[in-house]
Tab-separated table of C-alpha atoms in Angstrom:
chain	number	residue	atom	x	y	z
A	1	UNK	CA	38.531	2.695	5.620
A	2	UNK	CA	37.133	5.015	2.950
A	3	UNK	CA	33.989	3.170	1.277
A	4	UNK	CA	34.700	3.887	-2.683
A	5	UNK	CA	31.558	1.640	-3.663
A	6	UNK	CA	29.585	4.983	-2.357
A	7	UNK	CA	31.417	7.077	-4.018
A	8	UNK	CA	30.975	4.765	-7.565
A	9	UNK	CA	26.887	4.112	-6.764
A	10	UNK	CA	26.220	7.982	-7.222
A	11	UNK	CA	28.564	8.177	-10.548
A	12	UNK	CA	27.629	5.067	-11.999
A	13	UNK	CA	24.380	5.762	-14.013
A	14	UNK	CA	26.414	8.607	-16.055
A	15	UNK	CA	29.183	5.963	-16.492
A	16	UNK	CA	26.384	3.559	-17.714
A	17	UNK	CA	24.667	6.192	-19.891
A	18	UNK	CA	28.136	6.984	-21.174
A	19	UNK	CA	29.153	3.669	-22.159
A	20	UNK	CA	25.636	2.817	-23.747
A	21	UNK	CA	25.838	5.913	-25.535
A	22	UNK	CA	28.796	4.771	-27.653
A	23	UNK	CA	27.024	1.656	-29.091
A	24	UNK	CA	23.947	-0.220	-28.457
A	25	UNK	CA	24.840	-2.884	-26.232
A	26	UNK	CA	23.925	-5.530	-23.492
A	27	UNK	CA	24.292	-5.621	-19.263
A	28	UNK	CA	27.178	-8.271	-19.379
A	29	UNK	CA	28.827	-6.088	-22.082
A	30	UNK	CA	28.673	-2.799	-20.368
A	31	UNK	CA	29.828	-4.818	-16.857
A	32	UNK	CA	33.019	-5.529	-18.948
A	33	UNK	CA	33.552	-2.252	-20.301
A	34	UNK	CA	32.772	-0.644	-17.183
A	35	UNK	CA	35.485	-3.409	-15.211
A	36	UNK	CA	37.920	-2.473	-18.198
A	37	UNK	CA	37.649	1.265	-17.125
A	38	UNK	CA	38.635	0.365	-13.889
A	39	UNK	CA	34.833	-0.588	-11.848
A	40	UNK	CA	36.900	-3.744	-10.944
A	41	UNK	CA	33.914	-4.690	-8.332
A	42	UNK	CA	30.768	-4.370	-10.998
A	43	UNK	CA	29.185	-7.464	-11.989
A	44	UNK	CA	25.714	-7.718	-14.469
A	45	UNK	CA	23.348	-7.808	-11.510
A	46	UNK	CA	24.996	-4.814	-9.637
A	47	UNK	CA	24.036	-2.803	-13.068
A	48	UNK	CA	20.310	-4.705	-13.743
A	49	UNK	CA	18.939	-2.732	-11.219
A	50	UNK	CA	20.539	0.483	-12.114
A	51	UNK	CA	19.138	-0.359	-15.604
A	52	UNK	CA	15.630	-1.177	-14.727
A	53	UNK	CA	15.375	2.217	-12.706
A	54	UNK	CA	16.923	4.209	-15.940
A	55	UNK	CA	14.659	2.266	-18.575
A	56	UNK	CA	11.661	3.456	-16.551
A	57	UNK	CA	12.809	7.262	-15.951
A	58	UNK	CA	12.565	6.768	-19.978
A	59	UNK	CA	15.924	7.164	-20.275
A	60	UNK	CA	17.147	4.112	-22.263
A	61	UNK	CA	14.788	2.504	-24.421
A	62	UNK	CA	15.755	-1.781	-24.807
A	63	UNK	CA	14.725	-4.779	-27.090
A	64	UNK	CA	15.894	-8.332	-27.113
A	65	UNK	CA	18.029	-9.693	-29.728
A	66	UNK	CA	18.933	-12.904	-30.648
A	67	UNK	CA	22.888	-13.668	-29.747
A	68	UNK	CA	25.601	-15.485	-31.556
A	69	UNK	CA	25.371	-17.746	-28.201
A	70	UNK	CA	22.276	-18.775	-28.632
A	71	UNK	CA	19.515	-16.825	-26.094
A	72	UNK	CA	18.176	-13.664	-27.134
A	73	UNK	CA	19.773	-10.425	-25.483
A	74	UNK	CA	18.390	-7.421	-24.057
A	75	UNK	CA	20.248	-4.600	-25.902
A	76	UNK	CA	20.481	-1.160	-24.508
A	77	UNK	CA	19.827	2.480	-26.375
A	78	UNK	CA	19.555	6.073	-25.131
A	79	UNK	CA	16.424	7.944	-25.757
A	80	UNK	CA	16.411	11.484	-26.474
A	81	UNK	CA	16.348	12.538	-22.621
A	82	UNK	CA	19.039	9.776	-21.625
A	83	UNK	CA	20.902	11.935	-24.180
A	84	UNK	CA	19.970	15.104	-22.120
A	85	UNK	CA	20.763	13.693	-18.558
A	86	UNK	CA	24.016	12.115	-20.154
A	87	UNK	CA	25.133	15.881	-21.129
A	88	UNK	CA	23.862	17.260	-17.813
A	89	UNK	CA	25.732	14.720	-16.007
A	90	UNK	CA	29.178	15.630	-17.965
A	91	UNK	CA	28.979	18.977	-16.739
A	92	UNK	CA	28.254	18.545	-13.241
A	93	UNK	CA	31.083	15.923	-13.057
A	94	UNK	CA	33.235	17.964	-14.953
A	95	UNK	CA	32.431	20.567	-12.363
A	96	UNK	CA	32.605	18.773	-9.175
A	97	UNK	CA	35.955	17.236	-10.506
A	98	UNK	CA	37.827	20.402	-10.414
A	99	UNK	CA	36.255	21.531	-7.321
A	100	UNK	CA	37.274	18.465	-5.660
A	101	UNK	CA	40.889	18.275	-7.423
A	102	UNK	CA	41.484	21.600	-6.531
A	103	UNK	CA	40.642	21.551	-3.083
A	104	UNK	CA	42.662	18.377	-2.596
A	105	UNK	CA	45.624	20.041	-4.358
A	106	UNK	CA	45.614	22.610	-2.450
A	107	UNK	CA	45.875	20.567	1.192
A	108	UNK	CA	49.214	19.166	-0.665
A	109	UNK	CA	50.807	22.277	-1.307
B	1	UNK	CA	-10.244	-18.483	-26.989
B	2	UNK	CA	-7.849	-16.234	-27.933
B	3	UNK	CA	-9.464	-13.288	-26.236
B	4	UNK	CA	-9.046	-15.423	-23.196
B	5	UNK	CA	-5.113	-14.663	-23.444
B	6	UNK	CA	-3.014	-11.905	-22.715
B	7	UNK	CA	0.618	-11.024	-22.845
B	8	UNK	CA	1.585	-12.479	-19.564
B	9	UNK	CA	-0.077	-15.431	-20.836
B	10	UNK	CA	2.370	-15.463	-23.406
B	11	UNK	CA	5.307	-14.333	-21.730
B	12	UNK	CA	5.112	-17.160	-18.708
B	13	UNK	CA	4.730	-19.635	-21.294
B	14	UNK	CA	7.896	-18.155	-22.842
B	15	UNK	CA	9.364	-18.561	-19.564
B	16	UNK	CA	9.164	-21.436	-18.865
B	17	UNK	CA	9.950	-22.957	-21.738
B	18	UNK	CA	13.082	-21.211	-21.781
B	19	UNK	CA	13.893	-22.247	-18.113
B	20	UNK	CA	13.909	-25.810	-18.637
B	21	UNK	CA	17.486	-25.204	-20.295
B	22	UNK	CA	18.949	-23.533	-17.497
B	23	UNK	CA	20.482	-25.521	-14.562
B	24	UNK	CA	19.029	-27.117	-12.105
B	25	UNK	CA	21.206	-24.501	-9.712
B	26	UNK	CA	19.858	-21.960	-12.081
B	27	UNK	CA	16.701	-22.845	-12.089
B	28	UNK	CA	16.128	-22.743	-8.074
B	29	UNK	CA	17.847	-19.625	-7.829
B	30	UNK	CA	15.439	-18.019	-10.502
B	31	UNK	CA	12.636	-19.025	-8.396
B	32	UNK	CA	13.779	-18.337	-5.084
B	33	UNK	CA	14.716	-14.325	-6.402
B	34	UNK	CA	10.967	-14.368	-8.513
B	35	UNK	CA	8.866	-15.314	-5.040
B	36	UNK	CA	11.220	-12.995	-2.956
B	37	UNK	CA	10.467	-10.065	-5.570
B	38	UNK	CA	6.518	-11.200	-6.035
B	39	UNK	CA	6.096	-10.628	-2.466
B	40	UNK	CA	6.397	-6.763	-2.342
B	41	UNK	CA	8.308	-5.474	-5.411
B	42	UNK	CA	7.087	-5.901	-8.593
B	43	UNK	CA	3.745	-6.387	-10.239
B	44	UNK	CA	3.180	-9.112	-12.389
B	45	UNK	CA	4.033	-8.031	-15.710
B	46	UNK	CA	7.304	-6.604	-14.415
B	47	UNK	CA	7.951	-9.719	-12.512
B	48	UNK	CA	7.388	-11.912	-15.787
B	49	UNK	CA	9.882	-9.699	-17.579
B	50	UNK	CA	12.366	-9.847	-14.480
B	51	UNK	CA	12.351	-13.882	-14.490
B	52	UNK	CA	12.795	-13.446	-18.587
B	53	UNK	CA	15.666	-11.699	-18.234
B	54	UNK	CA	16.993	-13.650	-15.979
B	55	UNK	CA	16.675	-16.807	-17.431
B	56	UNK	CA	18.631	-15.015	-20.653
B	57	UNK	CA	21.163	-13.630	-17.712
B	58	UNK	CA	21.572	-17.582	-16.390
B	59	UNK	CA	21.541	-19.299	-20.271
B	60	UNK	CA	24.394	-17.199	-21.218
B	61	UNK	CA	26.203	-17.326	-18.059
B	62	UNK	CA	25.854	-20.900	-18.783
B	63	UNK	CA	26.757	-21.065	-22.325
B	64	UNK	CA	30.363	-19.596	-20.868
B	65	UNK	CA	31.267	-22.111	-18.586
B	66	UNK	CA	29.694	-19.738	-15.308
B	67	UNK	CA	26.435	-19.557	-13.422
B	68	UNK	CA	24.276	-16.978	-12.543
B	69	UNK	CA	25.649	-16.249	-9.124
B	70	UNK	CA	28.724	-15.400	-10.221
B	71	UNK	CA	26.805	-12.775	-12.658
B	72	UNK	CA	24.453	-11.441	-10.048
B	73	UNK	CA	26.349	-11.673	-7.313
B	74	UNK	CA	24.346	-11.983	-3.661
B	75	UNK	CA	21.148	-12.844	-4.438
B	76	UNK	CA	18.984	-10.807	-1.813
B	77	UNK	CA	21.173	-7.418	-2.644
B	78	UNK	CA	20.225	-7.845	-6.042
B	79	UNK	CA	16.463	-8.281	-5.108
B	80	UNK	CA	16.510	-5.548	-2.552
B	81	UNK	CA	18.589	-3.151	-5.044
B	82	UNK	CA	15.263	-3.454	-7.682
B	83	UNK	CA	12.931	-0.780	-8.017
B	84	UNK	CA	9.670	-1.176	-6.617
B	85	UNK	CA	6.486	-1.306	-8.420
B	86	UNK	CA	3.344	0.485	-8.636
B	87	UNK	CA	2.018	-0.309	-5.207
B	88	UNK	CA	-2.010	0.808	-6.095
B	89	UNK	CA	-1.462	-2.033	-9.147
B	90	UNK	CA	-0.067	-4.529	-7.083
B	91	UNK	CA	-2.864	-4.065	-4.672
B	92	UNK	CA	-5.261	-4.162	-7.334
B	93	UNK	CA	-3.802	-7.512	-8.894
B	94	UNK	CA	-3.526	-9.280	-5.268
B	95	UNK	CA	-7.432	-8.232	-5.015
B	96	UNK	CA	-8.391	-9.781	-8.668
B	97	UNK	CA	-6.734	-12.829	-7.887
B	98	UNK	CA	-8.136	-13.317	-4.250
B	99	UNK	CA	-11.389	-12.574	-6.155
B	100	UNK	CA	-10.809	-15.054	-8.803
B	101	UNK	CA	-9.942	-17.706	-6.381
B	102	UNK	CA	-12.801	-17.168	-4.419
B	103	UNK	CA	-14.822	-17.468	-7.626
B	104	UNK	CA	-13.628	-20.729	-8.679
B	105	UNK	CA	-14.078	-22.058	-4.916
B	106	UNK	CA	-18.009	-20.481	-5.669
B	107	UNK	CA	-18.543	-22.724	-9.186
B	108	UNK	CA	-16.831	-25.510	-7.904
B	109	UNK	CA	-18.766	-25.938	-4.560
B	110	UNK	CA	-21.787	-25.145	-7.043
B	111	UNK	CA	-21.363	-27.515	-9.150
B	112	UNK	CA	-20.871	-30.064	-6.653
B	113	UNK	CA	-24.213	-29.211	-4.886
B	114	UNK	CA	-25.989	-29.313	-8.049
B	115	UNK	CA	-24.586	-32.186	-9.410
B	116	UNK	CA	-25.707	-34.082	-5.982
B	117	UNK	CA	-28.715	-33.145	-5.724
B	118	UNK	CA	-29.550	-34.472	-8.974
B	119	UNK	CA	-29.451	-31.722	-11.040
B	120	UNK	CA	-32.770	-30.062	-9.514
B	121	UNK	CA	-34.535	-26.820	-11.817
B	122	UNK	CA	-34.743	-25.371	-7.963
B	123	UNK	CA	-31.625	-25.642	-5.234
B	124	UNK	CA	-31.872	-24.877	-1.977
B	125	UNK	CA	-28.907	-22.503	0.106
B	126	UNK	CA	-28.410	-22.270	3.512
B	127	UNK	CA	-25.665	-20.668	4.965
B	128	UNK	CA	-24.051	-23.967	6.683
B	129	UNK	CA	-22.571	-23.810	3.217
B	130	UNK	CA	-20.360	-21.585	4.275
B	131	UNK	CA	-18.380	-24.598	5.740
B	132	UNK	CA	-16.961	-25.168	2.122
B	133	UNK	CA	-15.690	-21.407	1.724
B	134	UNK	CA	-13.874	-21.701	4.889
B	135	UNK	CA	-12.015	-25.323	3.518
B	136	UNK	CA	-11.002	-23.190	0.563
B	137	UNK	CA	-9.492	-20.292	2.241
B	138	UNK	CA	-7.965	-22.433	4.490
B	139	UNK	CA	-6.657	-24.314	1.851
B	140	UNK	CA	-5.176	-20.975	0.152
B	141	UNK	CA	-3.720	-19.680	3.731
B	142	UNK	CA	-1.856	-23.080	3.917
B	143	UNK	CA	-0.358	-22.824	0.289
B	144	UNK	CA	0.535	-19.578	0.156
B	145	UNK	CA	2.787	-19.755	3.138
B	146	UNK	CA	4.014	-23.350	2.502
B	147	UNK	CA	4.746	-21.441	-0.875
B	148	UNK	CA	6.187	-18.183	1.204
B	149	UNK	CA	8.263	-20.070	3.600
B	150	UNK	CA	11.144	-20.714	1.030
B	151	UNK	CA	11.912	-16.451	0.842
B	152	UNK	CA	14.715	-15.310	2.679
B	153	UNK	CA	12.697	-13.334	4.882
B	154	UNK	CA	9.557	-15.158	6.479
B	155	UNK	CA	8.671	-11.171	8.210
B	156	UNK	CA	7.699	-10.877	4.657
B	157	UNK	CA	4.769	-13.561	4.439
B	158	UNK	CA	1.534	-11.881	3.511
B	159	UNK	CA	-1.238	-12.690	6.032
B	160	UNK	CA	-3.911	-11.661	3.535
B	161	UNK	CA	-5.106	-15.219	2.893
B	162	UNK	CA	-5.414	-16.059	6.855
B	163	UNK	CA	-7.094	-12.295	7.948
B	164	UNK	CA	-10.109	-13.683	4.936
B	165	UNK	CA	-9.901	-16.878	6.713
B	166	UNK	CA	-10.437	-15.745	9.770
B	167	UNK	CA	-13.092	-13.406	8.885
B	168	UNK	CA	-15.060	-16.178	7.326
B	169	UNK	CA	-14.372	-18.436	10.364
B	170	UNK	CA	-15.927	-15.529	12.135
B	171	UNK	CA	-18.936	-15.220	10.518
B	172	UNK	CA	-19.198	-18.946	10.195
B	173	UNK	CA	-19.031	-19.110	14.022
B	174	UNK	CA	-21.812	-16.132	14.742
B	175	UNK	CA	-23.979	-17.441	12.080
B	176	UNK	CA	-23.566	-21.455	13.439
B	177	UNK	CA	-24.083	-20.167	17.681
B	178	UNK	CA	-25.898	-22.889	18.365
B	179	UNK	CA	-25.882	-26.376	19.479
B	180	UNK	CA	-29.142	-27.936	19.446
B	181	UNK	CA	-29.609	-26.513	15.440
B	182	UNK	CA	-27.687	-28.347	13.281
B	183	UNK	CA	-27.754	-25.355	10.560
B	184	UNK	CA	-26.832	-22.908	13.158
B	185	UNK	CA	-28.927	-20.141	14.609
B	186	UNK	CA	-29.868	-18.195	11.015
B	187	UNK	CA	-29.064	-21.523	9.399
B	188	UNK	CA	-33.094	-22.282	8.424
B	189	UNK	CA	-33.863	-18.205	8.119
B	190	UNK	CA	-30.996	-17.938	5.606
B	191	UNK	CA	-32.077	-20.830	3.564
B	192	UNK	CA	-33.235	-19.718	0.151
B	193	UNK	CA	-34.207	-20.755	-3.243
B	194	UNK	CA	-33.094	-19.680	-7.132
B	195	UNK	CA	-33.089	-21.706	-10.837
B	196	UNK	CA	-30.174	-24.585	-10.369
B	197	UNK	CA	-28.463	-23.057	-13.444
B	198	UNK	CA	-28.973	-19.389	-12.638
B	199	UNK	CA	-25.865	-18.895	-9.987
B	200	UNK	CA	-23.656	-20.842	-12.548
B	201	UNK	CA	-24.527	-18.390	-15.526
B	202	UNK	CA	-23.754	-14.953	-12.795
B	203	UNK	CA	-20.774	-16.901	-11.530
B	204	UNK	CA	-19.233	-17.575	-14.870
B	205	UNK	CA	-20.240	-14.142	-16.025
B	206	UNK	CA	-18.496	-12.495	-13.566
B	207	UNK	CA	-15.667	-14.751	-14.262
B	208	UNK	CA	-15.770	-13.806	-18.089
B	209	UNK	CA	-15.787	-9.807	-17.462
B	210	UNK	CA	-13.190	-9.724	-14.310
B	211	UNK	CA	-10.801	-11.907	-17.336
B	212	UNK	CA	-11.145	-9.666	-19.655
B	213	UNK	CA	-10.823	-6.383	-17.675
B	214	UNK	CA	-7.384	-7.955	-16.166
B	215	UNK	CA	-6.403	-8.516	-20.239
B	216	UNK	CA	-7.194	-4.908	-20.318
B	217	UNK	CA	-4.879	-4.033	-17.645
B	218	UNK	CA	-2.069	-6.410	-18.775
B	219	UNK	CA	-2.336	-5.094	-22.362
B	220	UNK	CA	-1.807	-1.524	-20.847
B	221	UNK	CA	1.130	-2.900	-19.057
B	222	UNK	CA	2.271	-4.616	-21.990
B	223	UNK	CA	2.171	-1.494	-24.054
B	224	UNK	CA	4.744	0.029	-22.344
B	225	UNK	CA	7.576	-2.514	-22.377
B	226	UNK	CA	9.738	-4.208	-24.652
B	227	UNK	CA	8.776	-7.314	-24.036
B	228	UNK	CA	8.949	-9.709	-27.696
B	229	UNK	CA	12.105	-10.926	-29.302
């Protein structure tokens, strides 16, 4: 059976910059956004990781918030170069997208 | 004293105040991931901030009716799945903290001596003494893997403690080689004099400047990272 969580892992961090890039916002909310989209199997400590690695590649910049709930938040930005990587990543998905949708069109001609 | 502190200080306190309203279940699990981590991930600063977050990952899990499993998921995938650290720091903190420990052990078993022998302006060392260093670092070796043995992987333990320990056992045993000397073979050539309060003031110096160059290196750390509300 095809594995699609490998296929997600390497797409992922552009979906996470994406998402974060739209409005400041916290792990369990971007989880949910990123479930909404359709990453049915992501949960908040699949993406901790994920954001640990991009907040110290200086990519997102975060400071904790107090929440309606009650405990303070850690609440997600993108720096200047998350920015960058975010636009970088666009293209090459864009890119690999039609490479890959036309070669798979073309097998069901 | 407030040169005494540092950020970490501040943060563990944080922590663990905060802790005490998650779940007992919480609470465990929290632990169990922050010694897992300690043991070859993260260095301390990182790991403070890890157990922080966290604890605000398990309190609002909470505050919704779930727990922090069913946020995180599998516990050890989420552990392995975390960046490591700066090795060369981690190295570095494991060193001031052996250091430290053996410190302490040094003013304690000092103090002690002086205190029994009646608070003398001269003391007298001999290096059966040593018997006292190798109770501590037994002592250590025990607790750290009593404290080890609840990580998922035991592989993992760090034999640090035991290799000092058995270096010092070592030495103890070449310097004590033989039977009819009670003080061991160098045990009366190694005996030597000083002022009863001089080793206290160099041990408490050094204690002084290794504290404040590891507030140095925390505040560095510190620096870098969002770590205040």
């Amino acid at each position: 059976m095809y594995d699609q969580a490998q296929l997600m892992r390497g797409t992922l961090e552009g979906c996470i910059l994406k998402v974060i890039s739209l409005e400041t916002t916290y792990g369990y909310e971007i989880a949910a956004k990123l479930q909404q989209y359709g990453f049915s199997e992501i949960k908040e400590g699949t993406l901790y990781p994920l954001l640990v690695r991009l907040e110290k590649k200086q990519m997102i910049t975060s400071t904790f918030c107090p929440s309606p709930l009650g405990p303070s938040r850690k609440y997600y930005s993108l720096t200047l170069e998350g920015k960058q990587l975010l636009k970088e990543f666009e293209v090459c998905w864009k890119e690999i997208a039609k490479v890959v949708n036309t070669i798979l069109e073309e097998e069901t001609k | 004293m407030r040169w005494l502190h540092n950020e970490l200080d501040i943060l563990c306190k944080e922590n663990k105040l905060r802790k005490a309203y998650v779940s007992q279940e919480g609470q465990d699990s929290i632990t169990h991931m922050i010694e897992y981590v300690g043991e070859l991930k993260l260095n301390l600063f990182e790991l403070a901030i890890l157990e922080k977050d966290l604890i605000g990952m398990a309190l609002e899990a909470e505050h919704s009716g779930q727990s922090l499993a069913s946020r995180i998921g599998d516990e050890k995938e989420f552990c392995d799945n975390l960046p490591h650290g700066n090795r060369k720091a981690q190295m570095g903190e494991m060193l001031f903290f052996h250091l430290k420990n053996a410190l302490g052990a040094g003013a304690i078993i000092y103090a002690m001596l002086y205190c029994f022998n009646g608070f003398q302006a001269k003391m007298e060392f001999s290096v059966s003494y040593l018997v006292f260093v190798l109770c501590w670092w037994l002592f250590c070796s025990v607790s750290e893997v009593v404290i080890n043995s609840v990580c998922w992987d035991k592989k993992r333990r760090s034999h640090l403690s035991f290799a000092v320990f058995a270096i010092i056992l070592a030495i103890w045993l070449l310097l004590s080689w033989n039977t009819s000397n009670p003080y061991g073979v160098l045990g009366e050539t190694c005996t030597f004099y000083t002022y009863g309060f001089l080793p206290m003031t160099i041990l408490a110096l050094i204690w002084v400047t290794m504290r404040l160059l590891f507030n140095a290196y925390i505040h560095k750390q510190a620096k870098g990272c969002n770590w205040q509300n």
